[in-house]
Amino acid sequence: CERCGQSFSWRESLELHLREHRAPERAHPCPECGRVFPHPRYLWLHRRKHSGQRPFPCARCGRAF
């Protein structure tokens, strides 16, 4: 991406990424750190980092992710 420097293996992935740069009115900022996401689901996933929530335990080792 010429705008932010992120690299992609597939042209389709780059095209989807470029849409994120073109749609700032649909941006969803994180209230904790200010990072902006193009979709509320991405924000929801990101916010788990701040809360420490890890809802997916591994059946084999017990670690949560």
Coordinates of N, CA and C in Angstrom, one line a residue:
C1 N 0.9 -1.2 0.0 CA 0.0 0.0 0.0 C 0.9 1.2 0.0
E2 N 0.7 2.1 -1.0 CA 1.5 3.3 -1.0 C 1.2 4.3 0.1
R3 N 0.0 4.2 0.7 CA -0.4 5.1 1.7 C 0.2 4.8 3.1
C4 N 0.2 3.5 3.5 CA 0.7 3.1 4.8 C 1.8 2.1 4.8
G5 N 2.2 1.5 3.6 CA 3.4 0.6 3.6 C 3.1 -0.8 3.8
Q6 N 1.8 -1.2 4.2 CA 1.5 -2.5 4.4 C 1.6 -3.4 3.2
S7 N 2.0 -4.6 3.3 CA 2.2 -5.5 2.1 C 1.2 -6.6 2.1
F8 N 0.8 -7.0 0.9 CA -0.2 -8.1 0.7 C 0.3 -9.1 -0.3
S9 N -0.1 -10.3 -0.1 CA 0.3 -11.4 -1.1 C -0.6 -11.4 -2.3
W10 N -1.8 -11.0 -2.1 CA -2.8 -11.0 -3.2 C -3.3 -9.7 -3.5
R11 N -3.5 -9.4 -4.8 CA -4.0 -8.1 -5.3 C -5.4 -7.8 -4.6
E12 N -6.2 -8.9 -4.5 CA -7.6 -8.7 -4.0 C -7.5 -8.2 -2.5
S13 N -6.5 -8.7 -1.8 CA -6.3 -8.2 -0.4 C -5.9 -6.7 -0.4
L14 N -5.1 -6.3 -1.3 CA -4.7 -4.9 -1.4 C -5.9 -4.1 -1.7
E15 N -6.7 -4.5 -2.6 CA -7.9 -3.8 -3.0 C -8.9 -3.6 -1.9
L16 N -9.1 -4.6 -1.1 CA -9.9 -4.5 0.1 C -9.3 -3.6 1.1
H17 N -8.0 -3.6 1.3 CA -7.3 -2.7 2.2 C -7.5 -1.3 1.8
L18 N -7.3 -1.0 0.5 CA -7.5 0.3 0.0 C -8.8 0.9 0.2
R19 N -9.9 0.1 0.3 CA -11.2 0.6 0.6 C -11.2 1.1 2.0
E20 N -10.4 0.6 2.9 CA -10.4 1.0 4.3 C -9.9 2.5 4.3
H21 N -8.9 2.8 3.5 CA -8.4 4.2 3.5 C -9.4 5.2 2.9
R22 N -10.2 4.7 2.0 CA -11.2 5.6 1.3 C -12.5 5.8 2.1
A23 N -12.7 5.1 3.2 CA -14.0 5.2 3.9 C -13.8 5.7 5.4
P24 N -13.2 6.9 5.6 CA -13.0 7.3 7.0 C -14.2 7.6 7.7
E25 N -15.3 7.9 7.0 CA -16.6 8.1 7.7 C -17.2 6.9 8.4
R26 N -16.7 5.7 8.0 CA -17.1 4.5 8.6 C -16.1 3.9 9.6
A27 N -15.2 4.8 10.0 CA -14.1 4.4 10.9 C -14.7 4.1 12.3
H28 N -14.1 3.2 13.0 CA -14.5 2.8 14.3 C -13.2 2.9 15.2
P29 N -13.0 4.0 15.9 CA -11.9 4.2 16.8 C -12.0 3.4 18.1
C30 N -10.8 2.9 18.6 CA -10.8 2.3 19.9 C -10.7 3.4 20.9
P31 N -11.6 3.3 21.9 CA -11.7 4.3 23.0 C -10.5 4.2 23.9
E32 N -9.8 3.1 23.9 CA -8.6 2.9 24.8 C -7.3 3.5 24.2
C33 N -7.1 3.2 22.9 CA -5.8 3.6 22.3 C -5.9 4.5 21.1
G34 N -7.1 4.7 20.6 CA -7.3 5.5 19.4 C -7.1 4.9 18.1
R35 N -6.7 3.7 18.0 CA -6.5 3.0 16.8 C -7.8 2.9 16.1
V36 N -7.8 3.1 14.7 CA -9.1 3.2 14.0 C -9.2 1.9 13.1
F37 N -10.5 1.4 13.1 CA -10.8 0.2 12.4 C -11.9 0.4 11.4
P38 N -11.9 -0.2 10.2 CA -12.9 0.0 9.2 C -14.2 -0.7 9.4
H39 N -14.2 -1.6 10.4 CA -15.4 -2.4 10.6 C -15.6 -2.6 12.1
P40 N -16.8 -2.6 12.6 CA -17.0 -2.8 14.1 C -16.4 -4.1 14.6
R41 N -16.5 -5.2 13.8 CA -16.0 -6.5 14.2 C -14.5 -6.4 14.5
Y42 N -13.7 -5.7 13.6 CA -12.3 -5.6 13.9 C -12.0 -4.8 15.2
L43 N -12.8 -3.8 15.4 CA -12.7 -3.1 16.7 C -13.0 -4.0 17.9
W44 N -14.0 -4.8 17.8 CA -14.4 -5.7 18.8 C -13.2 -6.7 19.1
L45 N -12.7 -7.3 18.0 CA -11.5 -8.2 18.2 C -10.3 -7.5 18.9
H46 N -10.1 -6.3 18.4 CA -8.9 -5.5 19.0 C -9.2 -5.2 20.5
R47 N -10.4 -4.8 20.9 CA -10.6 -4.5 22.2 C -10.4 -5.6 23.2
R48 N -10.4 -6.8 22.8 CA -10.1 -7.9 23.7 C -8.7 -7.9 24.1
K49 N -7.8 -7.2 23.4 CA -6.4 -7.1 23.8 C -6.3 -6.2 25.0
H50 N -7.1 -5.2 25.1 CA -7.1 -4.3 26.3 C -7.8 -4.9 27.5
S51 N -8.8 -5.8 27.2 CA -9.5 -6.4 28.4 C -8.8 -7.6 28.9
G52 N -8.0 -8.2 28.1 CA -7.3 -9.5 28.5 C -8.2 -10.7 28.3
Q53 N -9.4 -10.5 27.7 CA -10.3 -11.5 27.4 C -9.7 -12.5 26.4
R54 N -9.7 -13.8 26.7 CA -9.2 -14.9 25.9 C -10.2 -16.0 25.9
P55 N -11.2 -15.9 25.1 CA -12.4 -16.9 25.2 C -12.2 -18.2 24.5
F56 N -11.0 -18.5 24.0 CA -10.8 -19.8 23.3 C -9.7 -20.6 23.9
P57 N -10.0 -21.5 24.8 CA -9.0 -22.3 25.5 C -8.6 -23.5 24.6
C58 N -7.3 -23.8 24.6 CA -6.8 -25.0 23.8 C -7.1 -26.2 24.6
A59 N -7.7 -27.2 24.0 CA -8.1 -28.4 24.7 C -6.8 -29.3 25.0
R60 N -5.8 -29.1 24.3 CA -4.5 -29.9 24.5 C -3.6 -29.3 25.6
C61 N -3.4 -28.0 25.6 CA -2.4 -27.4 26.5 C -3.1 -26.5 27.6
G62 N -4.3 -26.1 27.4 CA -5.0 -25.3 28.4 C -4.8 -23.8 28.2
R63 N -3.9 -23.4 27.3 CA -3.7 -21.9 27.1 C -4.9 -21.4 26.4
A64 N -5.2 -20.1 26.7 CA -6.3 -19.4 26.1 C -5.9 -18.4 25.1
F65 N -6.7 -18.2 24.1 CA -6.4 -17.3 23.0 C -7.6 -16.4 22.7

